Coordinates of C-alpha atoms and ligand atoms in Angstrom, one line a residue:
X1 CA 128.7 77.4 95.3
X2 CA 125.8 80.0 95.6
X3 CA 122.4 78.8 94.3
X4 CA 121.1 79.6 91.0
X5 CA 118.2 82.0 90.3
X6 CA 116.4 78.8 89.0
X7 CA 117.1 76.8 91.9
X8 CA 116.2 79.4 94.4
X9 CA 113.0 79.9 92.5
X10 CA 112.2 76.0 92.6
X11 CA 112.9 75.6 96.1
X12 CA 110.0 78.4 96.7
X13 CA 107.6 76.2 95.5
X14 CA 105.5 78.6 94.1
X15 CA 101.9 78.1 93.1
X16 CA 101.4 78.3 89.5
X17 CA 100.7 81.6 87.7
X18 CA 99.6 79.9 84.2
X19 CA 97.1 77.4 85.4
X20 CA 93.7 78.4 86.4
X21 CA 92.5 77.7 90.0
X22 CA 91.0 74.5 88.4
X23 CA 94.2 73.7 87.0
X24 CA 93.5 74.2 83.4
X25 CA 96.6 75.5 81.4
X26 CA 96.3 79.3 80.7
X27 CA 96.6 79.7 76.8
X28 CA 97.8 83.5 75.6
X29 CA 94.1 84.1 74.5
X30 CA 93.1 83.5 78.0
X31 CA 95.2 85.5 79.9
X32 CA 92.9 88.2 80.4
X33 CA 90.5 85.8 82.2
X34 CA 93.6 84.5 84.4
X35 CA 94.6 88.1 85.5
X36 CA 90.8 88.7 86.2
X37 CA 90.6 85.4 88.6
X38 CA 93.9 86.3 89.8
X39 CA 92.7 90.0 90.9
X40 CA 90.0 88.3 92.7
X41 CA 92.0 86.1 94.3
X42 CA 93.7 89.1 95.5
X43 CA 90.7 90.9 96.5
X44 CA 89.4 88.0 98.6
X45 CA 92.5 87.2 100.4
X46 CA 94.9 90.2 100.7
X47 CA 94.0 93.8 99.7
X48 CA 89.9 93.2 99.9
X49 CA 87.1 94.1 97.3
X50 CA 87.9 97.4 95.4
X51 CA 84.7 99.2 95.0
X52 CA 83.9 100.6 91.4
X53 CA 84.9 104.0 90.4
X54 CA 83.2 106.7 91.6
X55 CA 82.9 110.7 90.1
X56 CA 85.7 112.6 90.7
X57 CA 85.9 116.7 90.8
X58 CA 89.1 118.8 91.2
X59 CA 89.1 122.4 92.1
X60 CA 92.3 124.2 91.1
X61 CA 92.7 126.4 94.2
X62 CA 96.2 128.0 93.7
X63 CA 98.8 128.1 90.8
X64 CA 102.2 128.9 90.7
X65 CA 103.7 129.4 86.9
X66 CA 107.1 130.6 88.0
X67 CA 107.8 127.2 90.0
X68 CA 111.3 126.3 89.8
X69 CA 112.0 129.7 88.3
X70 CA 109.6 129.4 85.8
X71 CA 110.3 125.7 84.6
X72 CA 107.3 124.3 85.9
X73 CA 103.4 125.0 86.6
X74 CA 102.2 124.1 89.9
X75 CA 98.8 123.7 90.7
X76 CA 97.3 123.4 94.1
X77 CA 94.1 121.1 93.9
X78 CA 91.0 120.2 96.1
X79 CA 90.2 117.0 94.9
X80 CA 86.9 115.2 95.8
X81 CA 85.8 111.6 95.4
X82 CA 81.9 111.3 95.0
X83 CA 81.5 107.8 96.5
X84 CA 77.6 106.7 97.0
X85 CA 78.1 107.1 100.4
X86 CA 79.1 110.7 100.3
X87 CA 81.9 112.8 99.6
X88 CA 85.6 112.8 100.8
X89 CA 88.2 115.9 99.6
X90 CA 91.7 115.6 99.7
X91 CA 95.0 118.3 99.0
X92 CA 96.8 117.4 95.4
X93 CA 99.8 118.8 94.1
X94 CA 100.5 119.0 90.2
X95 CA 103.3 119.9 88.8
X96 CA 103.7 120.2 85.0
X97 CA 106.9 120.9 82.8
X98 CA 106.2 124.3 80.7
X99 CA 106.5 122.7 77.3
X100 CA 104.5 122.4 74.5
X101 CA 103.5 119.1 74.3
X102 CA 102.1 116.7 76.6
X103 CA 104.1 115.5 79.5
X104 CA 104.1 111.5 81.1
X105 CA 103.0 111.9 83.9
X106 CA 103.8 109.9 87.7
X107 CA 101.5 109.7 90.3
X108 CA 103.4 109.8 93.4
X109 CA 101.6 108.6 96.3
X110 CA 103.6 110.2 99.0
X111 CA 104.2 109.7 103.0
X112 CA 104.0 113.7 103.5
X113 CA 102.4 116.4 102.6
X114 CA 105.7 118.4 102.0
X115 CA 106.8 120.0 98.4
X116 CA 109.9 119.4 97.5
X117 CA 110.3 116.1 100.0
X118 CA 113.1 114.2 100.6
X119 CA 111.5 111.3 98.9
X120 CA 110.3 113.5 95.6
X121 CA 112.9 115.5 94.0
X122 CA 110.4 117.6 91.8
X123 CA 112.9 119.4 90.0
X124 CA 114.8 116.4 89.0
X125 CA 111.4 114.8 88.1
X126 CA 109.9 117.6 85.9
X127 CA 113.5 118.6 84.2
X128 CA 113.3 114.7 83.0
X129 CA 109.9 115.9 81.2
X130 CA 107.6 114.3 83.6
X131 CA 104.6 115.8 85.0
X132 CA 104.0 114.9 88.5
X133 CA 101.2 114.2 90.7
X134 CA 101.3 113.6 94.6
X135 CA 99.4 113.2 97.5
X136 CA 99.8 112.8 101.1
X137 CA 98.1 109.1 101.6
X138 CA 97.2 109.9 105.2
X139 CA 94.7 112.5 103.7
X140 CA 92.7 109.6 101.9
X141 CA 92.6 107.4 105.0
X142 CA 94.5 107.5 108.1
X143 CA 97.5 104.7 108.8
X144 CA 96.2 103.4 111.3
X145 CA 93.3 101.0 112.5
X146 CA 90.7 103.8 112.6
X147 CA 88.1 103.4 109.9
X148 CA 86.1 106.4 110.8
X149 CA 87.8 109.2 108.6
X150 CA 88.4 109.7 104.9
X151 CA 87.5 106.7 102.9
X152 CA 87.5 104.5 106.0
X153 CA 84.3 106.4 107.3
X154 CA 82.6 105.9 104.1
X155 CA 82.9 102.5 103.3
X156 CA 83.6 101.0 107.1
X157 CA 82.8 103.3 109.7
X158 CA 82.8 101.8 113.1
X159 CA 81.5 98.1 112.8
X160 CA 83.9 95.1 112.3
X161 CA 85.6 94.7 108.8
X162 CA 84.1 91.4 106.7
X163 CA 87.1 89.0 105.5
X164 CA 87.3 90.1 102.3
X165 CA 86.5 94.2 102.9
X166 CA 89.3 96.3 101.7
X167 CA 91.9 97.9 104.0
X168 CA 94.0 100.8 103.9
X169 CA 96.3 99.5 101.0
X170 CA 93.4 99.4 98.8
X171 CA 91.9 102.9 100.0
X172 CA 95.3 104.3 99.0
X173 CA 95.6 102.5 95.8
X174 CA 91.8 103.5 94.3
X175 CA 92.6 107.2 95.6
X176 CA 95.7 107.2 93.0
X177 CA 93.2 105.7 90.1
X178 CA 90.7 108.6 90.5
X179 CA 93.4 110.7 90.3
X180 CA 94.4 109.1 86.9
X181 CA 90.3 109.6 86.2
X182 CA 91.2 113.4 86.3
X183 CA 94.4 113.5 84.9
X184 CA 93.0 111.7 81.9
X185 CA 90.8 115.4 81.5
X186 CA 93.9 117.6 82.2
X187 CA 96.0 119.6 79.3
X188 CA 99.6 119.2 79.4
X189 CA 99.4 115.8 80.7
X190 CA 99.5 112.7 78.5
X191 CA 97.5 110.2 80.5
X192 CA 98.2 107.2 78.0
X193 CA 101.8 107.3 79.6
X194 CA 100.6 107.4 83.5
X195 CA 103.0 105.9 86.0
X196 CA 101.8 105.1 89.6
X197 CA 105.0 104.9 92.2
X198 CA 105.5 104.8 96.0
X199 CA 107.9 103.4 98.9
X200 CA 107.6 100.7 101.2
X201 CA 103.7 100.4 102.2
X202 CA 103.1 103.1 99.4
X203 CA 105.0 100.9 96.7
X204 CA 102.5 97.8 97.9
X205 CA 100.0 100.2 97.2
X206 CA 101.2 101.6 93.8
X207 CA 101.7 98.0 92.9
X208 CA 98.1 96.9 93.7
X209 CA 97.1 100.2 91.9
X210 CA 98.8 99.1 88.9
X211 CA 97.8 95.6 88.9
X212 CA 94.0 96.4 88.9
X213 CA 94.1 99.4 86.4
X214 CA 94.7 98.7 82.8
X215 CA 95.2 102.6 82.2
X216 CA 98.5 102.6 84.3
X217 CA 101.1 102.4 82.0
X218 CA 103.7 101.5 84.4
X219 CA 103.5 100.7 88.1
X220 CA 106.8 101.1 90.3
X221 CA 107.3 99.5 93.7
X222 CA 109.9 100.9 95.6
X223 CA 111.3 98.7 98.6
X224 CA 107.9 97.2 98.8
X225 CA 108.9 93.8 100.2
X226 CA 106.0 91.9 102.1
X227 CA 102.8 92.3 101.3
X228 CA 104.0 93.8 98.2
X229 CA 106.4 93.0 95.3
X230 CA 108.3 90.2 97.3
X231 CA 107.7 86.4 97.1
X232 CA 106.2 85.6 100.3
X233 CA 107.5 81.6 100.5
X234 CA 110.7 81.1 101.9
X235 CA 110.8 84.6 102.6
X236 CA 113.2 86.3 105.3
X237 CA 112.6 89.5 107.1
X238 CA 109.3 90.7 107.5
X239 CA 106.3 87.8 107.1
X240 CA 102.6 87.5 106.9
X241 CA 102.5 86.8 110.4
X242 CA 104.4 90.0 111.6
X243 CA 102.8 92.3 109.2
X244 CA 99.1 91.3 110.0
X245 CA 100.0 91.6 113.9
X246 CA 101.6 95.1 113.4
X247 CA 99.6 96.2 110.1
X248 CA 96.4 94.6 110.2
X249 CA 94.4 97.4 108.7
X250 CA 96.6 97.7 105.6
X251 CA 95.2 94.2 104.3
X252 CA 91.5 92.5 104.4
X253 CA 91.0 90.8 107.4
X254 CA 91.3 87.3 105.7
X255 CA 95.3 87.8 105.3
X256 CA 96.0 87.2 108.9
X257 CA 94.2 83.6 108.6
X258 CA 97.8 82.8 106.7
X259 CA 100.1 83.9 109.1
X260 CA 100.7 80.3 110.8
X261 CA 101.4 78.8 107.2
X262 CA 101.9 80.9 104.2
X263 CA 102.2 77.7 101.7
X264 CA 98.2 77.7 102.2
X265 CA 98.3 81.2 100.4
X266 CA 96.2 80.7 96.8
X267 CA 98.7 82.8 95.5
X268 CA 102.0 84.3 95.9
X269 CA 103.4 87.7 95.3
X270 CA 104.5 87.5 91.7
X271 CA 100.8 87.5 90.7
X272 CA 100.6 90.7 91.4
X273 CA 103.2 91.8 89.1
X274 CA 101.9 89.5 86.6
X275 CA 98.5 91.3 86.5
X276 CA 100.6 94.5 85.1
X277 CA 101.5 92.3 82.2
X278 CA 102.4 93.2 79.1
X279 CA 102.5 97.1 80.7
X280 CA 105.7 98.2 82.1
X281 CA 106.1 97.2 85.7
X282 CA 109.3 97.9 87.9
X283 CA 110.5 96.9 91.2
X284 CA 113.3 98.2 93.0
X285 CA 115.4 96.8 96.1
X286 CA 118.0 98.5 98.5
X287 CA 120.9 95.9 99.2
X288 CA 121.0 96.0 102.7
X289 CA 116.7 96.5 103.1
X290 CA 116.8 92.9 104.4
X291 CA 113.3 93.1 106.2
X292 CA 111.8 94.0 102.6
X293 CA 114.3 91.3 101.2
X294 CA 115.7 91.7 98.1
X295 CA 116.1 88.4 96.9
X296 CA 112.7 87.6 97.2
X297 CA 111.8 91.0 95.6
X298 CA 114.2 90.0 92.8
X299 CA 112.4 86.3 92.4
X300 CA 109.0 87.7 92.1
X301 CA 110.3 90.1 89.0
X302 CA 111.8 86.8 87.2
X303 CA 108.7 84.4 88.4
X304 CA 106.5 87.3 87.0
X305 CA 108.0 87.3 83.5
X306 CA 106.1 84.3 82.8
X307 CA 102.8 85.6 82.1
X308 CA 104.8 88.5 79.9
X309 CA 106.4 85.6 77.8
X310 CA 103.1 84.3 77.4
X311 CA 102.2 87.5 76.3
X312 CA 105.0 87.3 73.4
X313 CA 106.8 90.2 75.5
X314 CA 109.8 90.0 77.7
X315 CA 109.5 90.5 81.1
X316 CA 112.9 91.1 83.5
X317 CA 116.1 91.0 80.9
X318 CA 118.4 89.3 81.1
X319 CA 117.7 86.8 83.9
X320 CA 121.1 86.0 85.2
X321 CA 122.2 82.8 86.3
X322 CA 122.4 84.3 90.1
X323 CA 120.9 86.9 92.3
X324 CA 122.2 90.2 91.1
X325 CA 124.6 92.4 93.7
X326 CA 124.1 96.3 94.2
X327 CA 124.5 98.2 92.1
X328 CA 122.9 96.5 89.5
X329 CA 120.0 97.0 87.1
X330 CA 118.1 95.1 84.7
X331 CA 116.1 97.6 82.3
X332 CA 115.8 95.3 78.8
X333 CA 112.7 94.0 79.2
X334 CA 109.0 95.3 80.3
X335 CA 109.7 94.6 83.9
X336 CA 112.4 96.8 85.0
X337 CA 114.7 95.9 88.6
X338 CA 117.5 97.5 90.1
X339 CA 119.3 97.0 93.6
X340 CA 121.0 99.8 94.8
X341 CA 123.6 100.1 97.8
X342 CA 122.2 100.9 101.5
X343 CA 119.3 101.5 103.0
X344 CA 115.3 101.2 103.1
X345 CA 114.7 105.0 101.3
X346 CA 113.2 106.2 98.3
X347 CA 116.5 108.2 96.9
X348 CA 117.6 110.1 94.0
X349 CA 119.4 106.7 92.5
X350 CA 115.9 105.3 92.8
X351 CA 114.3 108.0 90.8
X352 CA 117.0 108.4 88.5
X353 CA 117.1 104.5 87.6
X354 CA 113.3 104.4 87.2
X355 CA 113.3 107.3 85.1
X356 CA 115.8 106.0 82.7
X357 CA 113.7 103.0 82.4
X358 CA 110.6 105.0 81.5
X359 CA 112.8 107.1 79.0
X360 CA 113.7 104.0 77.3
X361 CA 110.2 102.0 77.2
X362 CA 107.3 104.6 78.1
Ligands
LIG401 C1 107.4 98.7 108.4 C2 106.8 97.6 107.6 C3 107.2 97.5 106.2 C4 107.1 98.6 104.9 C5 107.7 100.1 106.0 C6 107.5 101.4 105.3 O1 107.4 99.3 109.1 O2 107.1 96.8 108.0 O3 106.3 96.6 105.9 O4 105.8 99.1 104.7 O5 107.2 99.8 107.3 O6 106.0 101.3 105.0 O7 107.9 102.5 106.0

């Protein structure tokens, strides 16, 4: 007999989401305090400390009003972060459906500058009525241990990082929030319905952005796995030891200190999705993506639901007795989940599932 979801969760022996670090039970009234405590724990131990918002500036350098045969207006934007230490600019693409009422907007943190791109079906997204803002993550800070470019240069440079100093995921997530600062001022965009999404390392990034930024109406993690949506205790595939060896610069240096024993982590990854409560959160898995570990991603969705329940909301729903088998989706509650067939990828089926969830709840 396969183990039930609740038996599997029990076996993971997770740290308690609804207890303060000092052991006091968390009440509904004090959830905001607990959320801030958790964000502090996550900053200190995995992603590093996020600096306060900085002023931003956006210069539209080109406009194509006839994109997708005139259905979409496309602006190319030179986006600038005015950090206290100096400025950093990067290219941003904005696609707005040509319609009278303001559109909900999806911020896609991308792997490439290309548009369209194999991970971003622009026409399909705008046909569903969403505006889309996208940028190449490497234009914010390079995806390597070099902290002398982009936001890295402004905040870290050549010196060694402190144990709780931010890594690249923190920087990419910060940039997505600053893009949202600007989108709040853009006509044709309804920034009160802003979604942040990304795949894999950028799924980790999108989730971290949504956990911290209460203006994000829905955070989407596509196949984010280790260091993202997936529960770490008992996880198969990629582990803290492995990810901090290959990609130490994604995280704050302290994360690597848990490599030998993840049961010492003062959190597990359902804490991250729980920080999105009571807003919408979406976790997507692919059946054959065993490196990310779909079971650990699903169990995180179930475990994070406790925060929603505390607030009188429904997280993942309905909670099945056994782990889902692809293809299956759960779109009834404020935590959405699907597992599709196939490999690690951000494919059209993922987008269609996620947009169906957004159309239902946003
Ligand atoms: C892998 C990494 C994963 C995932 C993936 C990606 O090499 O081990 O954590 O982030 O890269 O971002 O494509």
